[in-house]
Amino acid sequence: MSELTSALKPIPAMAGIGLRAEHYELIATEKPKCGWFEVHTENYFGNGGIPHHYLHRIRKDYPISFHGVGLSLGSVDPVNTKHLQRIKQLIAEYQPGLISEHLSWSSFNGVFTNDLLPFPLTTEFFNHFKDRVNSVQDFLEVSILVENPSTYLRFKHDEIPETDFLNDLAKQTGCGLLLDVNNVFVCATNHDFSAAEYIDNINIEHVKEIHLAGHTKNHFENGSILIDTHNTVVDDLVWSLYQCAIKRTGQIATLIEWDTDLPEFEILLNEASKAQNILDQVNVAAA
Amino acid sequence: MSQLRKFQQEFHTALLDQNNVKNIEQLIDSNGISADKRINVYRNNFKFNLTEALRSTFPVIYALLGEQAFTIWSYRFIAEAPSTEGNLHNYGVKFPKFIQQQPEYSDLQLPYLVEIGEFEWAYHEVFHETEIQPIKIENLASVNPSQYNEIVFEIHPASRLLKSNFPLIKIWRLGNGLDSDEVDLDAGGVSVLIARRELTLEFQQLSNEDYNFLRLTADGHTLGAIVDTIGSENPDFNLQECLQRQFQRNNFSGFYIET
Ligand SMILES: [Fe+2]
């Protein structure tokens, strides 16, 4: 597995930005200062056309990572080999530095919700998920990162803390972890646990990338739920949590995710430079 | 059935059918907010995601219907023709036909809605099609003139041929905010090739002859057969000029000689 990984263009331990079609032209022509870009792999499942034209151009100037949203990794449905085959072709074509998916599932009996669904943290689910990660890595011949998702409910029959689940998954499959700090914050708020403790409990040597994004609060009669909407700036409390996290990880690839209500590219650059400043300070502290 | 399979089946059922949440509700730790409301967050997210996918493929239908009506039809469509892939590029191919079957369709007084939906789907496909170099007229130099009648041209893959009853190009431009003029619906239909060559998407408005020529070519007919068919209806059909137009517009990606 490691041989192929080393052939891919690595993602630098810098701030990066999620690449969206609205910003293709600006990025391809103006080449703004940015460490790297991340794409949703499925957005390039088409055979050609405008998305591929720009991704090829942008790939010449920047490292690229692939972030999958449609593999339905934790589903009990058979692994979709057609989907995996397309990812494998795209890996060969673009040589991404990192490839990630979610600790989640999204389909049953071939019907997709195209959303990241919650799961009971049981030994049975762990074993199933572990097998899936193994078979995906075998198929792709590359190791992947698995991201902690935002969840809006929990199950009474949970058996394993999520951090143990992720640590053991990484240890037993060789996958890396994508630590989404906003997702940790969202879950900690929704399920009343300490976000800082969650991050402390993650085996940090497995973490290869961090995500930062904005969230939204939905109000209900008896309380509120934070939703991982990716439609606004990173919350101040999430920035603080990020500072805690990178004290442990050291300098690390950090992505600004923004998917809906997309702002001017300038705003994304601002968010990225905020992350970059924090990363730079950690470097100074470590030196 | 394994516990995990049973769980996924029940959670999935609860998402798709809000009256079928009993089994899964018992498993959820409600912690202040009811299990039903928590499941509803996921239900809304998934319907929102798929509705956004349809909206980005069918912006003109969205503009014509408005958010409320579009969302109602989108939710119905999601229930009747659910997504079957983790990749959403192919989601919505049946949407134009689906809207035609809705009971409110005839009351809307938007008789061109299905045609514009098919136009938008064709545009979506062309946008994502394979990148191929078109051939030039010089590529024909190697062909022996005695074989001209046996040539079969291949239409550039980033092309879709459409014939409509309504002035779709004008409606499309209006719906995308590119024109503000009123559209004269009685102006009649168009024959059009929606084509993308490199980064440029264009609508080639076609004469009857050119439409027939491209239609027959797309169906795999030889040049000789096409000339016979079109010529029998229109003795003035000028093949040479027609071919020149197709080459100028980079409409062919290859050819072969039928033996
Ligand atoms: Fe994320």
PDB file of C-alpha atoms in Angstrom, chain A:
ATOM      1  CA  MET A   1       0.000   0.000   0.000  1.00  0.00           C
ATOM      2  CA  SER A   2       2.728   2.437   0.969  1.00  0.00           C
ATOM      3  CA  GLU A   3       4.472   2.247  -2.425  1.00  0.00           C
ATOM      4  CA  LEU A   4       1.580   3.797  -4.258  1.00  0.00           C
ATOM      5  CA  THR A   5       0.988   6.332  -1.496  1.00  0.00           C
ATOM      6  CA  SER A   6       4.489   7.697  -1.866  1.00  0.00           C
ATOM      7  CA  ALA A   7       3.944   8.251  -5.602  1.00  0.00           C
ATOM      8  CA  LEU A   8       1.110  10.657  -4.895  1.00  0.00           C
ATOM      9  CA  LYS A   9       1.840  14.357  -4.538  1.00  0.00           C
ATOM     10  CA  PRO A  10       1.755  15.004  -0.788  1.00  0.00           C
ATOM     11  CA  ILE A  11      -0.505  17.549   0.861  1.00  0.00           C
ATOM     12  CA  PRO A  12       1.636  20.116   2.734  1.00  0.00           C
ATOM     13  CA  ALA A  13       1.093  20.832   6.442  1.00  0.00           C
ATOM     14  CA  MET A  14      -0.622  24.066   5.505  1.00  0.00           C
ATOM     15  CA  ALA A  15      -4.077  25.566   5.205  1.00  0.00           C
ATOM     16  CA  GLY A  16      -6.103  24.484   2.163  1.00  0.00           C
ATOM     17  CA  ILE A  17      -9.535  25.290   0.753  1.00  0.00           C
ATOM     18  CA  GLY A  18     -12.402  23.178  -0.576  1.00  0.00           C
ATOM     19  CA  LEU A  19     -12.503  23.644  -4.368  1.00  0.00           C
ATOM     20  CA  ARG A  20     -15.899  24.653  -5.801  1.00  0.00           C
ATOM     21  CA  ALA A  21     -16.940  25.206  -9.415  1.00  0.00           C
ATOM     22  CA  GLU A  22     -17.821  28.863  -8.752  1.00  0.00           C
ATOM     23  CA  HIS A  23     -14.132  29.581  -8.069  1.00  0.00           C
ATOM     24  CA  TYR A  24     -12.560  27.487 -10.881  1.00  0.00           C
ATOM     25  CA  GLU A  25     -11.790  30.357 -13.213  1.00  0.00           C
ATOM     26  CA  LEU A  26     -10.356  32.634 -10.536  1.00  0.00           C
ATOM     27  CA  ILE A  27      -8.068  29.939  -9.114  1.00  0.00           C
ATOM     28  CA  ALA A  28      -6.902  28.677 -12.522  1.00  0.00           C
ATOM     29  CA  THR A  29      -6.044  32.141 -13.822  1.00  0.00           C
ATOM     30  CA  GLU A  30      -5.015  34.150 -10.738  1.00  0.00           C
ATOM     31  CA  LYS A  31      -3.315  31.267  -8.891  1.00  0.00           C
ATOM     32  CA  PRO A  32      -3.981  32.656  -5.402  1.00  0.00           C
ATOM     33  CA  LYS A  33      -1.643  31.776  -2.549  1.00  0.00           C
ATOM     34  CA  CYS A  34      -3.102  28.633  -0.987  1.00  0.00           C
ATOM     35  CA  GLY A  35      -1.369  25.459   0.213  1.00  0.00           C
ATOM     36  CA  TRP A  36      -3.674  22.969  -1.478  1.00  0.00           C
ATOM     37  CA  PHE A  37      -7.250  22.250  -2.534  1.00  0.00           C
ATOM     38  CA  GLU A  38      -9.675  19.485  -1.644  1.00  0.00           C
ATOM     39  CA  VAL A  39     -12.374  18.228  -4.013  1.00  0.00           C
ATOM     40  CA  HIS A  40     -15.446  16.068  -3.517  1.00  0.00           C
ATOM     41  CA  THR A  41     -14.404  13.015  -5.510  1.00  0.00           C
ATOM     42  CA  GLU A  42     -17.929  12.392  -6.822  1.00  0.00           C
ATOM     43  CA  ASN A  43     -18.012  15.804  -8.508  1.00  0.00           C
ATOM     44  CA  TYR A  44     -15.524  14.362 -11.022  1.00  0.00           C
ATOM     45  CA  PHE A  45     -17.424  11.156 -11.792  1.00  0.00           C
ATOM     46  CA  GLY A  46     -18.445  12.677 -15.142  1.00  0.00           C
ATOM     47  CA  ASN A  47     -16.308  11.657 -18.124  1.00  0.00           C
ATOM     48  CA  GLY A  48     -14.954  15.079 -18.984  1.00  0.00           C
ATOM     49  CA  GLY A  49     -16.160  18.578 -19.520  1.00  0.00           C
ATOM     50  CA  ILE A  50     -15.671  21.749 -17.537  1.00  0.00           C
ATOM     51  CA  PRO A  51     -14.956  20.188 -14.088  1.00  0.00           C
ATOM     52  CA  HIS A  52     -12.128  18.025 -15.423  1.00  0.00           C
ATOM     53  CA  HIS A  53     -10.740  20.839 -17.554  1.00  0.00           C
ATOM     54  CA  TYR A  54     -10.281  23.033 -14.499  1.00  0.00           C
ATOM     55  CA  LEU A  55      -9.166  20.294 -12.141  1.00  0.00           C
ATOM     56  CA  HIS A  56      -6.346  19.400 -14.538  1.00  0.00           C
ATOM     57  CA  ARG A  57      -5.245  23.015 -14.723  1.00  0.00           C
ATOM     58  CA  ILE A  58      -5.477  23.571 -10.969  1.00  0.00           C
ATOM     59  CA  ARG A  59      -3.726  20.270 -10.255  1.00  0.00           C
ATOM     60  CA  LYS A  60      -0.666  21.576 -12.155  1.00  0.00           C
ATOM     61  CA  ASP A  61      -0.275  24.395  -9.636  1.00  0.00           C
ATOM     62  CA  TYR A  62      -1.489  22.856  -6.362  1.00  0.00           C
ATOM     63  CA  PRO A  63      -1.593  19.540  -4.499  1.00  0.00           C
ATOM     64  CA  ILE A  64      -5.116  18.081  -4.455  1.00  0.00           C
ATOM     65  CA  SER A  65      -6.879  15.805  -1.984  1.00  0.00           C
ATOM     66  CA  PHE A  66      -9.944  13.644  -2.695  1.00  0.00           C
ATOM     67  CA  HIS A  67     -12.768  13.750  -0.178  1.00  0.00           C
ATOM     68  CA  GLY A  68     -15.483  11.176  -0.852  1.00  0.00           C
ATOM     69  CA  VAL A  69     -19.081  11.737   0.189  1.00  0.00           C
ATOM     70  CA  GLY A  70     -20.826   8.887  -1.607  1.00  0.00           C
ATOM     71  CA  LEU A  71     -19.134   5.574  -0.877  1.00  0.00           C
ATOM     72  CA  SER A  72     -21.551   4.643   1.937  1.00  0.00           C
ATOM     73  CA  LEU A  73     -18.635   3.016   3.714  1.00  0.00           C
ATOM     74  CA  GLY A  74     -20.543   1.672   6.731  1.00  0.00           C
ATOM     75  CA  SER A  75     -23.532   0.274   4.829  1.00  0.00           C
ATOM     76  CA  VAL A  76     -24.414  -3.432   5.003  1.00  0.00           C
ATOM     77  CA  ASP A  77     -25.014  -3.307   1.235  1.00  0.00           C
ATOM     78  CA  PRO A  78     -22.204  -4.902  -0.807  1.00  0.00           C
ATOM     79  CA  VAL A  79     -19.319  -2.520  -1.576  1.00  0.00           C
ATOM     80  CA  ASN A  80     -20.116  -0.676  -4.778  1.00  0.00           C
ATOM     81  CA  THR A  81     -17.219  -1.747  -6.986  1.00  0.00           C
ATOM     82  CA  LYS A  82     -18.322   0.480  -9.879  1.00  0.00           C
ATOM     83  CA  HIS A  83     -18.021   3.487  -7.567  1.00  0.00           C
ATOM     84  CA  LEU A  84     -14.638   2.297  -6.284  1.00  0.00           C
ATOM     85  CA  GLN A  85     -13.405   1.631  -9.810  1.00  0.00           C
ATOM     86  CA  ARG A  86     -14.163   5.221 -10.783  1.00  0.00           C
ATOM     87  CA  ILE A  87     -12.315   6.515  -7.687  1.00  0.00           C
ATOM     88  CA  LYS A  88      -9.351   4.358  -8.640  1.00  0.00           C
ATOM     89  CA  GLN A  89      -9.299   5.800 -12.172  1.00  0.00           C
ATOM     90  CA  LEU A  90      -9.447   9.316 -10.766  1.00  0.00           C
ATOM     91  CA  ILE A  91      -6.579   8.564  -8.365  1.00  0.00           C
ATOM     92  CA  ALA A  92      -4.468   7.422 -11.325  1.00  0.00           C
ATOM     93  CA  GLU A  93      -5.461  10.521 -13.282  1.00  0.00           C
ATOM     94  CA  TYR A  94      -4.911  13.185 -10.616  1.00  0.00           C
ATOM     95  CA  GLN A  95      -2.529  11.627  -8.055  1.00  0.00           C
ATOM     96  CA  PRO A  96      -4.217  13.145  -5.002  1.00  0.00           C
ATOM     97  CA  GLY A  97      -2.128  13.534  -1.852  1.00  0.00           C
ATOM     98  CA  LEU A  98      -4.844  12.245   0.461  1.00  0.00           C
ATOM     99  CA  ILE A  99      -8.055  10.263  -0.013  1.00  0.00           C
ATOM    100  CA  SER A 100     -10.752  10.397   2.641  1.00  0.00           C
ATOM    101  CA  GLU A 101     -14.251   9.135   3.459  1.00  0.00           C
ATOM    102  CA  HIS A 102     -16.564   9.222   6.474  1.00  0.00           C
ATOM    103  CA  LEU A 103     -17.325   7.092   9.492  1.00  0.00           C
ATOM    104  CA  SER A 104     -20.904   6.769   8.330  1.00  0.00           C
ATOM    105  CA  TRP A 105     -23.296   5.034   5.938  1.00  0.00           C
ATOM    106  CA  SER A 106     -25.875   6.361   3.482  1.00  0.00           C
ATOM    107  CA  SER A 107     -27.644   3.559   1.631  1.00  0.00           C
ATOM    108  CA  PHE A 108     -29.788   0.501   2.230  1.00  0.00           C
ATOM    109  CA  ASN A 109     -30.847  -2.042  -0.378  1.00  0.00           C
ATOM    110  CA  GLY A 110     -29.329   0.115  -3.096  1.00  0.00           C
ATOM    111  CA  VAL A 111     -31.370   3.204  -2.196  1.00  0.00           C
ATOM    112  CA  PHE A 112     -29.154   6.184  -1.380  1.00  0.00           C
ATOM    113  CA  THR A 113     -29.971   9.104   0.878  1.00  0.00           C
ATOM    114  CA  ASN A 114     -26.755  10.861  -0.216  1.00  0.00           C
ATOM    115  CA  ASP A 115     -26.354  11.982   3.376  1.00  0.00           C
ATOM    116  CA  LEU A 116     -24.094  10.890   6.239  1.00  0.00           C
ATOM    117  CA  LEU A 117     -26.262   8.777   8.532  1.00  0.00           C
ATOM    118  CA  PRO A 118     -25.665   7.996  12.223  1.00  0.00           C
ATOM    119  CA  PHE A 119     -24.640   4.574  13.495  1.00  0.00           C
ATOM    120  CA  PRO A 120     -24.650   2.633  16.751  1.00  0.00           C
ATOM    121  CA  LEU A 121     -21.145   2.362  18.207  1.00  0.00           C
ATOM    122  CA  THR A 122     -21.251  -1.400  18.662  1.00  0.00           C
ATOM    123  CA  THR A 123     -18.654  -4.138  18.293  1.00  0.00           C
ATOM    124  CA  GLU A 124     -20.698  -5.495  15.400  1.00  0.00           C
ATOM    125  CA  PHE A 125     -20.546  -2.159  13.572  1.00  0.00           C
ATOM    126  CA  PHE A 126     -16.851  -1.819  14.349  1.00  0.00           C
ATOM    127  CA  ASN A 127     -16.065  -5.214  12.834  1.00  0.00           C
ATOM    128  CA  HIS A 128     -18.178  -4.464   9.788  1.00  0.00           C
ATOM    129  CA  PHE A 129     -16.621  -1.033   9.299  1.00  0.00           C
ATOM    130  CA  LYS A 130     -13.125  -2.411   9.748  1.00  0.00           C
ATOM    131  CA  ASP A 131     -13.750  -5.044   7.042  1.00  0.00           C
ATOM    132  CA  ARG A 132     -15.077  -2.344   4.721  1.00  0.00           C
ATOM    133  CA  VAL A 133     -12.062  -0.091   5.202  1.00  0.00           C
ATOM    134  CA  ASN A 134      -9.778  -3.055   4.591  1.00  0.00           C
ATOM    135  CA  SER A 135     -11.515  -4.032   1.377  1.00  0.00           C
ATOM    136  CA  VAL A 136     -11.613  -0.453   0.095  1.00  0.00           C
ATOM    137  CA  GLN A 137      -7.897   0.003   0.778  1.00  0.00           C
ATOM    138  CA  ASP A 138      -7.121  -3.323  -0.878  1.00  0.00           C
ATOM    139  CA  PHE A 139      -9.139  -2.346  -3.921  1.00  0.00           C
ATOM    140  CA  LEU A 140      -7.700   1.158  -4.239  1.00  0.00           C
ATOM    141  CA  GLU A 141      -4.196  -0.031  -3.292  1.00  0.00           C
ATOM    142  CA  VAL A 142      -3.788   3.038  -1.127  1.00  0.00           C
ATOM    143  CA  SER A 143      -4.586   3.876   2.469  1.00  0.00           C
ATOM    144  CA  ILE A 144      -7.469   6.232   3.167  1.00  0.00           C
ATOM    145  CA  LEU A 145      -8.400   8.627   5.953  1.00  0.00           C
ATOM    146  CA  VAL A 146     -11.653   8.184   7.869  1.00  0.00           C
ATOM    147  CA  GLU A 147     -13.409  11.309   9.155  1.00  0.00           C
ATOM    148  CA  ASN A 148     -15.408  11.680  12.371  1.00  0.00           C
ATOM    149  CA  PRO A 149     -18.890  12.908  11.328  1.00  0.00           C
ATOM    150  CA  SER A 150     -21.377  15.314  12.897  1.00  0.00           C
ATOM    151  CA  THR A 151     -24.303  13.480  14.487  1.00  0.00           C
ATOM    152  CA  TYR A 152     -27.687  14.703  15.666  1.00  0.00           C
ATOM    153  CA  LEU A 153     -28.746  11.710  17.735  1.00  0.00           C
ATOM    154  CA  ARG A 154     -27.237   8.869  19.715  1.00  0.00           C
ATOM    155  CA  PHE A 155     -28.274   5.278  20.290  1.00  0.00           C
ATOM    156  CA  LYS A 156     -28.999   3.627  23.622  1.00  0.00           C
ATOM    157  CA  HIS A 157     -27.106   0.522  22.586  1.00  0.00           C
ATOM    158  CA  ASP A 158     -23.769   2.279  22.002  1.00  0.00           C
ATOM    159  CA  GLU A 159     -20.967   0.157  23.453  1.00  0.00           C
ATOM    160  CA  ILE A 160     -17.721   1.858  22.426  1.00  0.00           C
ATOM    161  CA  PRO A 161     -16.614   5.496  22.780  1.00  0.00           C
ATOM    162  CA  GLU A 162     -16.246   7.021  19.317  1.00  0.00           C
ATOM    163  CA  THR A 163     -12.598   7.914  19.969  1.00  0.00           C
ATOM    164  CA  ASP A 164     -11.774   4.273  20.830  1.00  0.00           C
ATOM    165  CA  PHE A 165     -13.652   3.213  17.705  1.00  0.00           C
ATOM    166  CA  LEU A 166     -11.519   5.508  15.520  1.00  0.00           C
ATOM    167  CA  ASN A 167      -8.234   4.719  17.281  1.00  0.00           C
ATOM    168  CA  ASP A 168      -8.775   0.974  16.953  1.00  0.00           C
ATOM    169  CA  LEU A 169      -9.923   1.354  13.362  1.00  0.00           C
ATOM    170  CA  ALA A 170      -6.710   3.169  12.453  1.00  0.00           C
ATOM    171  CA  LYS A 171      -4.578   0.675  14.358  1.00  0.00           C
ATOM    172  CA  GLN A 172      -6.222  -2.394  12.851  1.00  0.00           C
ATOM    173  CA  THR A 173      -6.610  -1.241   9.224  1.00  0.00           C
ATOM    174  CA  GLY A 174      -3.694   1.137   8.764  1.00  0.00           C
ATOM    175  CA  CYS A 175      -6.086   3.899   7.730  1.00  0.00           C
ATOM    176  CA  GLY A 176      -5.418   7.453   8.878  1.00  0.00           C
ATOM    177  CA  LEU A 177      -7.862   9.772  10.596  1.00  0.00           C
ATOM    178  CA  LEU A 178      -9.318  13.010   9.343  1.00  0.00           C
ATOM    179  CA  LEU A 179     -10.157  15.000  12.447  1.00  0.00           C
ATOM    180  CA  ASP A 180     -12.994  17.409  11.732  1.00  0.00           C
ATOM    181  CA  VAL A 181     -12.748  19.827  14.631  1.00  0.00           C
ATOM    182  CA  ASN A 182     -16.091  21.412  13.828  1.00  0.00           C
ATOM    183  CA  ASN A 183     -17.733  17.967  13.851  1.00  0.00           C
ATOM    184  CA  VAL A 184     -16.203  17.298  17.270  1.00  0.00           C
ATOM    185  CA  PHE A 185     -17.614  20.601  18.504  1.00  0.00           C
ATOM    186  CA  VAL A 186     -21.053  19.930  16.974  1.00  0.00           C
ATOM    187  CA  CYS A 187     -21.250  16.427  18.521  1.00  0.00           C
ATOM    188  CA  ALA A 188     -19.926  17.598  21.897  1.00  0.00           C
ATOM    189  CA  THR A 189     -22.607  20.288  22.005  1.00  0.00           C
ATOM    190  CA  ASN A 190     -25.380  17.996  20.766  1.00  0.00           C
ATOM    191  CA  HIS A 191     -24.494  15.103  23.061  1.00  0.00           C
ATOM    192  CA  ASP A 192     -23.127  16.915  26.130  1.00  0.00           C
ATOM    193  CA  PHE A 193     -19.528  15.777  26.238  1.00  0.00           C
ATOM    194  CA  SER A 194     -16.217  17.615  26.391  1.00  0.00           C
ATOM    195  CA  ALA A 195     -14.818  18.410  22.949  1.00  0.00           C
ATOM    196  CA  ALA A 196     -11.332  18.940  24.406  1.00  0.00           C
ATOM    197  CA  GLU A 197     -11.420  15.506  26.020  1.00  0.00           C
ATOM    198  CA  TYR A 198     -12.519  13.928  22.742  1.00  0.00           C
ATOM    199  CA  ILE A 199      -9.494  15.419  21.015  1.00  0.00           C
ATOM    200  CA  ASP A 200      -7.232  14.345  23.892  1.00  0.00           C
ATOM    201  CA  ASN A 201      -8.519  10.799  23.504  1.00  0.00           C
ATOM    202  CA  ILE A 202      -7.692  10.546  19.804  1.00  0.00           C
ATOM    203  CA  ASN A 203      -4.395   8.795  19.024  1.00  0.00           C
ATOM    204  CA  ILE A 204      -2.843  11.793  17.412  1.00  0.00           C
ATOM    205  CA  GLU A 205      -0.238   9.958  15.337  1.00  0.00           C
ATOM    206  CA  HIS A 206      -3.071   8.648  13.139  1.00  0.00           C
ATOM    207  CA  VAL A 207      -4.402  12.145  12.336  1.00  0.00           C
ATOM    208  CA  LYS A 208      -3.245  13.235   8.878  1.00  0.00           C
ATOM    209  CA  GLU A 209      -5.679  16.060   8.159  1.00  0.00           C
ATOM    210  CA  ILE A 210      -7.970  18.483   9.963  1.00  0.00           C
ATOM    211  CA  HIS A 211     -11.267  19.970   8.742  1.00  0.00           C
ATOM    212  CA  LEU A 212     -12.710  23.293   9.839  1.00  0.00           C
ATOM    213  CA  ALA A 213     -16.190  24.466   8.852  1.00  0.00           C
ATOM    214  CA  GLY A 214     -19.140  26.553   9.936  1.00  0.00           C
ATOM    215  CA  HIS A 215     -22.274  25.195  11.584  1.00  0.00           C
ATOM    216  CA  THR A 216     -25.827  26.366  12.257  1.00  0.00           C
ATOM    217  CA  LYS A 217     -28.016  26.131  15.356  1.00  0.00           C
ATOM    218  CA  ASN A 218     -31.526  24.698  14.881  1.00  0.00           C
ATOM    219  CA  HIS A 219     -33.908  25.615  17.691  1.00  0.00           C
ATOM    220  CA  PHE A 220     -36.526  23.250  19.063  1.00  0.00           C
ATOM    221  CA  GLU A 221     -39.049  23.559  21.902  1.00  0.00           C
ATOM    222  CA  ASN A 222     -36.840  21.731  24.372  1.00  0.00           C
ATOM    223  CA  GLY A 223     -33.419  22.811  23.218  1.00  0.00           C
ATOM    224  CA  SER A 224     -31.318  23.125  20.108  1.00  0.00           C
ATOM    225  CA  ILE A 225     -29.213  20.988  17.784  1.00  0.00           C
ATOM    226  CA  LEU A 226     -26.103  22.167  15.976  1.00  0.00           C
ATOM    227  CA  ILE A 227     -26.088  21.176  12.315  1.00  0.00           C
ATOM    228  CA  ASP A 228     -22.925  20.788  10.237  1.00  0.00           C
ATOM    229  CA  THR A 229     -24.059  23.071   7.408  1.00  0.00           C
ATOM    230  CA  HIS A 230     -20.729  24.218   5.881  1.00  0.00           C
ATOM    231  CA  ASN A 231     -22.371  27.509   4.972  1.00  0.00           C
ATOM    232  CA  THR A 232     -20.643  30.081   7.150  1.00  0.00           C
ATOM    233  CA  VAL A 233     -17.386  31.089   8.830  1.00  0.00           C
ATOM    234  CA  VAL A 234     -15.715  28.895  11.439  1.00  0.00           C
ATOM    235  CA  ASP A 235     -17.123  29.590  14.919  1.00  0.00           C
ATOM    236  CA  ASP A 236     -14.796  31.251  17.490  1.00  0.00           C
ATOM    237  CA  LEU A 237     -15.119  28.284  19.839  1.00  0.00           C
ATOM    238  CA  VAL A 238     -14.118  25.955  17.005  1.00  0.00           C
ATOM    239  CA  TRP A 239     -11.025  28.085  16.362  1.00  0.00           C
ATOM    240  CA  SER A 240     -10.081  27.695  20.054  1.00  0.00           C
ATOM    241  CA  LEU A 241     -10.582  23.955  19.836  1.00  0.00           C
ATOM    242  CA  TYR A 242      -8.428  23.911  16.699  1.00  0.00           C
ATOM    243  CA  GLN A 243      -5.628  25.620  18.624  1.00  0.00           C
ATOM    244  CA  CYS A 244      -5.832  22.864  21.257  1.00  0.00           C
ATOM    245  CA  ALA A 245      -5.829  20.189  18.557  1.00  0.00           C
ATOM    246  CA  ILE A 246      -2.750  21.416  16.735  1.00  0.00           C
ATOM    247  CA  LYS A 247      -0.813  21.701  19.978  1.00  0.00           C
ATOM    248  CA  ARG A 248      -1.045  17.922  19.839  1.00  0.00           C
ATOM    249  CA  THR A 249      -0.683  17.315  16.096  1.00  0.00           C
ATOM    250  CA  GLY A 250       1.904  19.995  15.334  1.00  0.00           C
ATOM    251  CA  GLN A 251       1.735  21.519  11.840  1.00  0.00           C
ATOM    252  CA  ILE A 252      -0.822  19.618   9.801  1.00  0.00           C
ATOM    253  CA  ALA A 253      -2.877  19.908   6.620  1.00  0.00           C
ATOM    254  CA  THR A 254      -5.964  21.932   7.573  1.00  0.00           C
ATOM    255  CA  LEU A 255      -8.954  22.401   5.294  1.00  0.00           C
ATOM    256  CA  ILE A 256     -11.552  25.166   5.231  1.00  0.00           C
ATOM    257  CA  GLU A 257     -14.802  23.483   4.109  1.00  0.00           C
ATOM    258  CA  TRP A 258     -17.586  25.649   2.707  1.00  0.00           C
ATOM    259  CA  ASP A 259     -20.217  24.024   0.478  1.00  0.00           C
ATOM    260  CA  THR A 260     -23.491  25.942   0.498  1.00  0.00           C
ATOM    261  CA  ASP A 261     -24.230  29.684   0.313  1.00  0.00           C
ATOM    262  CA  LEU A 262     -20.749  29.957  -1.154  1.00  0.00           C
ATOM    263  CA  PRO A 263     -19.143  33.392  -0.534  1.00  0.00           C
ATOM    264  CA  GLU A 264     -16.578  35.318  -2.576  1.00  0.00           C
ATOM    265  CA  PHE A 265     -13.289  33.446  -2.767  1.00  0.00           C
ATOM    266  CA  GLU A 266     -11.722  36.291  -0.763  1.00  0.00           C
ATOM    267  CA  ILE A 267     -13.653  35.166   2.346  1.00  0.00           C
ATOM    268  CA  LEU A 268     -12.379  31.607   1.997  1.00  0.00           C
ATOM    269  CA  LEU A 269      -8.830  32.922   1.616  1.00  0.00           C
ATOM    270  CA  ASN A 270      -9.349  34.902   4.821  1.00  0.00           C
ATOM    271  CA  GLU A 271     -10.445  31.815   6.714  1.00  0.00           C
ATOM    272  CA  ALA A 272      -7.494  29.875   5.323  1.00  0.00           C
ATOM    273  CA  SER A 273      -5.026  32.583   6.321  1.00  0.00           C
ATOM    274  CA  LYS A 274      -6.508  32.586   9.826  1.00  0.00           C
ATOM    275  CA  ALA A 275      -5.752  28.863  10.011  1.00  0.00           C
ATOM    276  CA  GLN A 276      -2.312  29.414   8.472  1.00  0.00           C
ATOM    277  CA  ASN A 277      -1.441  32.040  11.105  1.00  0.00           C
ATOM    278  CA  ILE A 278      -2.338  29.631  13.872  1.00  0.00           C
ATOM    279  CA  LEU A 279      -0.257  26.903  12.203  1.00  0.00           C
ATOM    280  CA  ASP A 280       2.703  29.286  11.864  1.00  0.00           C
ATOM    281  CA  GLN A 281       2.549  30.179  15.551  1.00  0.00           C
ATOM    282  CA  VAL A 282       2.639  26.524  16.499  1.00  0.00           C
ATOM    283  CA  ASN A 283       5.767  26.150  14.396  1.00  0.00           C
ATOM    284  CA  VAL A 284       7.371  29.063  16.221  1.00  0.00           C
ATOM    285  CA  ALA A 285       6.417  27.589  19.591  1.00  0.00           C
ATOM    286  CA  ALA A 286       7.860  24.235  18.599  1.00  0.00           C
ATOM    287  CA  ALA A 287      11.111  25.740  17.295  1.00  0.00           C
TER     288      ALA A 287
END
